[in-house]
C-alpha positions as a Markdown table, in Angstrom:
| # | Residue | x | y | z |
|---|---|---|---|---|
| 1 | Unk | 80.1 | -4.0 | 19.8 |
| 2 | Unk | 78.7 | -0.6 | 21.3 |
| 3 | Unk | 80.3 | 2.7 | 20.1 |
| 4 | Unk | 82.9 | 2.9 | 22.9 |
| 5 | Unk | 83.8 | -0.6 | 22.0 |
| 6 | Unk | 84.8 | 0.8 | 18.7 |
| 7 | Unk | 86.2 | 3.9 | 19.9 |
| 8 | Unk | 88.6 | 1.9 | 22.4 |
| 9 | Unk | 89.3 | -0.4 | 19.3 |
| 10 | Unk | 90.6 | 2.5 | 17.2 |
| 11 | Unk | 92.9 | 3.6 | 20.3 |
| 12 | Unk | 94.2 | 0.7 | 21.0 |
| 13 | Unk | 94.5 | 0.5 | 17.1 |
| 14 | Unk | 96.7 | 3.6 | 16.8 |
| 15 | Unk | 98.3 | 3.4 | 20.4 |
| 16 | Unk | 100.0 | -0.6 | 18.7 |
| 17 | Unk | 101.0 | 1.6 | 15.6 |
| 18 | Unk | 103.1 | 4.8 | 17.2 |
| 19 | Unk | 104.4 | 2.5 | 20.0 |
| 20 | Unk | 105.7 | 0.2 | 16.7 |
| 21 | Unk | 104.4 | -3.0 | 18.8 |
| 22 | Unk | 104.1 | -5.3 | 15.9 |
| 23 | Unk | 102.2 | -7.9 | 18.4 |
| 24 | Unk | 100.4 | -5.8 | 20.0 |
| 25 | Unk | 98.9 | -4.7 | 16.3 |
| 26 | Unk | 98.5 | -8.2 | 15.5 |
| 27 | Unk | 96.4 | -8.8 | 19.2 |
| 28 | Unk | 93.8 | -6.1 | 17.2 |
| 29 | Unk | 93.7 | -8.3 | 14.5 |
| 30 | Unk | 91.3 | -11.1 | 14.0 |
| 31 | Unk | 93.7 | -14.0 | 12.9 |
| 32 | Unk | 91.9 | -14.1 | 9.6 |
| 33 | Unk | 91.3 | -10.2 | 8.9 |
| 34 | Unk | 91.8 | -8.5 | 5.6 |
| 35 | Unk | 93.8 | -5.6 | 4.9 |
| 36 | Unk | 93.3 | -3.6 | 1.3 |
| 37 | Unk | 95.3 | -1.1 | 0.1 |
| 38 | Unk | 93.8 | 1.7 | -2.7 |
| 39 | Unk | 97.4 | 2.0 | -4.1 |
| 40 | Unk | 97.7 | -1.8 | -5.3 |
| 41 | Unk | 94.3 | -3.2 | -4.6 |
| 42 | Unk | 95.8 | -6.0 | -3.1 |
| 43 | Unk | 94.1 | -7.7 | 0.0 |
| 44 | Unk | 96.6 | -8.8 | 2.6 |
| 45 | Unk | 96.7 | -11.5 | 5.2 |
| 46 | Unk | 97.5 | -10.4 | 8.8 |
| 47 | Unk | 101.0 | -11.6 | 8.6 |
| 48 | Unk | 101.4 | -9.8 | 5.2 |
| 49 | Unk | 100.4 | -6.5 | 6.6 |
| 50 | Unk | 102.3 | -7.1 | 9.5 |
| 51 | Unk | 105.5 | -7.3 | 7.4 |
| 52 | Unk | 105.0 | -3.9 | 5.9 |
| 53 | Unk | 104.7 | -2.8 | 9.1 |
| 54 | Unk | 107.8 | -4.3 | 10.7 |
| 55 | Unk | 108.9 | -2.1 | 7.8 |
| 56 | Unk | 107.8 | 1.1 | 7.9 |
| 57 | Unk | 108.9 | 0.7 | 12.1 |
| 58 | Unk | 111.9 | 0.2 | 10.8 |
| 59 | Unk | 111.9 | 3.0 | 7.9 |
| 60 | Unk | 110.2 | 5.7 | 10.1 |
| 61 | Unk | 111.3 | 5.3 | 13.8 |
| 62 | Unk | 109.7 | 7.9 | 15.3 |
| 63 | Unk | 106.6 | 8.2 | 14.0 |
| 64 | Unk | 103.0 | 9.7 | 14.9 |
| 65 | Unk | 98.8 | 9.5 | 14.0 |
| 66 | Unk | 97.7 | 12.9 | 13.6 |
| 67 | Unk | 94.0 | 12.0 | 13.9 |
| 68 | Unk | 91.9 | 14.3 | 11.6 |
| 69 | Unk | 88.3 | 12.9 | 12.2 |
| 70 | Unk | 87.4 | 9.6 | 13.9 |
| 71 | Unk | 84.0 | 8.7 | 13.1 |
| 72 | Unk | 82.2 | 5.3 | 14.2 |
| 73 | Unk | 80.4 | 3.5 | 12.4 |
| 74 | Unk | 77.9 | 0.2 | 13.1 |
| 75 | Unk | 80.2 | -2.1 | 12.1 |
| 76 | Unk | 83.4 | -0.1 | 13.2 |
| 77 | Unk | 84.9 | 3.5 | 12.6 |
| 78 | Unk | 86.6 | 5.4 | 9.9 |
| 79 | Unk | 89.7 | 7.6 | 10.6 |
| 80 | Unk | 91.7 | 10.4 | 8.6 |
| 81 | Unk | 94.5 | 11.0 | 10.2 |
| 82 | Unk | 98.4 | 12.2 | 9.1 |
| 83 | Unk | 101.0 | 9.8 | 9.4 |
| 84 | Unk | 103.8 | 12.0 | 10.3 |
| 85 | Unk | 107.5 | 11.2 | 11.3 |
| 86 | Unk | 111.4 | 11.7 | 10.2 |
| 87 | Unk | 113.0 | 10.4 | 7.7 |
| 88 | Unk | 117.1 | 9.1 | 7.9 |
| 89 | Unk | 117.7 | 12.5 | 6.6 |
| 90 | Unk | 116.1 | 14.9 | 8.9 |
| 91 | Unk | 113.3 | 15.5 | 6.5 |
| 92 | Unk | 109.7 | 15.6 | 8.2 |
| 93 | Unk | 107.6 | 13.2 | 6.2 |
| 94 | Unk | 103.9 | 13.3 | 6.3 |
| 95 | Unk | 101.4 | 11.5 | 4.2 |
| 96 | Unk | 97.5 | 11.9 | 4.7 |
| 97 | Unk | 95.3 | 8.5 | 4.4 |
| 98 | Unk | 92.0 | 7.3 | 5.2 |
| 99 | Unk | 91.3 | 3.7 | 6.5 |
| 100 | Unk | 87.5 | 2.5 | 7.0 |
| 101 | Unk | 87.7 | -0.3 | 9.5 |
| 102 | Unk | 84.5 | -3.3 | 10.4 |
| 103 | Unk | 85.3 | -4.9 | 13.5 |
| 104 | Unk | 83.8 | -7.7 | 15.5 |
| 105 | Unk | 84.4 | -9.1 | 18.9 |
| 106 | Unk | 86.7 | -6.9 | 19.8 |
| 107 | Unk | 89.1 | -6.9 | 16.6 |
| 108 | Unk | 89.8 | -5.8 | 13.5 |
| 109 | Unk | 88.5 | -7.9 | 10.8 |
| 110 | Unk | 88.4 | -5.9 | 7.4 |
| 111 | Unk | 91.0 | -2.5 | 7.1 |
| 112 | Unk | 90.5 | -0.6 | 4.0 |
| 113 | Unk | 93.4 | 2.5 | 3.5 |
| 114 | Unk | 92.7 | 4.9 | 1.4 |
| 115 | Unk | 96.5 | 7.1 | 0.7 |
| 116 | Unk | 97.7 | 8.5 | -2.1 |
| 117 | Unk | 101.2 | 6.8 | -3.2 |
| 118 | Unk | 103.0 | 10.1 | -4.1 |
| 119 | Unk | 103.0 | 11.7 | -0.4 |
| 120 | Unk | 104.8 | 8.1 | 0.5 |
| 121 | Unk | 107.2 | 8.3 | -1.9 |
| 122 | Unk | 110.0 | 10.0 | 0.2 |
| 123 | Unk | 109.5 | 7.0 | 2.3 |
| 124 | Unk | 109.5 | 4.2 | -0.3 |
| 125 | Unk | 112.7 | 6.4 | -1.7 |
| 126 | Unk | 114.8 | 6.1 | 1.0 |
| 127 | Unk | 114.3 | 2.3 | 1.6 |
| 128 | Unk | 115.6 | 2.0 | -1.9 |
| 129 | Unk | 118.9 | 4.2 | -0.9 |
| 130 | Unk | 119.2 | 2.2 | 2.5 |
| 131 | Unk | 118.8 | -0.8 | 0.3 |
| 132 | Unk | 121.1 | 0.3 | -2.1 |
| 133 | Unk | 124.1 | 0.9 | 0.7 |
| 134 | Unk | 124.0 | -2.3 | 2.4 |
| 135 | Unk | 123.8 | -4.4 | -0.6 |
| 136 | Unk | 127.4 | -2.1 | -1.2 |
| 137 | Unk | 130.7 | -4.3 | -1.0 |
């Protein structure tokens, strides 16, 4: 893949994410791609990762990639960026991350994400409220 293979890659990427097309994400995707997590180490599956972010669609609506740096590398690129959005509340939520991507053909086939789990804890809070109320009688 040349640079502007990557670069297109990493918009098309991002453009899946904001847009909350959870196909279109998966399209970007090589069907066996990992997906690693610093917070829990944890290597996910495609569908896995996809779940958390049928999620966080669901848990931050409107939602945007503030892109920080963008930088491609051989094998693929590496992005800071901000997620930013609202929360149910009306309280801005942003939480910096890091993901280093390797791609081939066209798709991604190894994410690493680099966040820190305290800036996503408003998030992760109020899925416990909004769990908390429907599971109400």
């Amino acid at each position: 893949m040349s640079p502007q293979d990557h670069l297109a890659l990493a918009e098309r990427f991002i453009s899946a994410l904001e847009a909350g097309d959870v196909e279109a994400v998966r399209g970007v995707y090589a069907p066996d791609a990992k997906l690693w997590h610093n917070n829990d180490e944890i290597e996910q599956t495609v569908d896995q990762n996809l779940r958390v972010l049928a999620w966080l669609i669901h848990a931050l609506p409107e939602r945007r990639y503030r892109i920080l740096r963008r930088e491609i590398l051989a094998d693929g690129f590496m992005q800071q960026h901000v997620l930013e959005g609202v929360l149910a509340d009306g309280q801005p939520f942003a939480m910096p991350a890091c993901v280093v991507v390797q791609a081939k053909d066209g798709r991604i086939i190894r994410l690493d994400e680099y966040l820190d789990p305290a800036a996503g804890a408003p998030l992760a809070a109020q899925a416990r409220r909004a769990k908390t109320v429907s599971a109400a009688p």
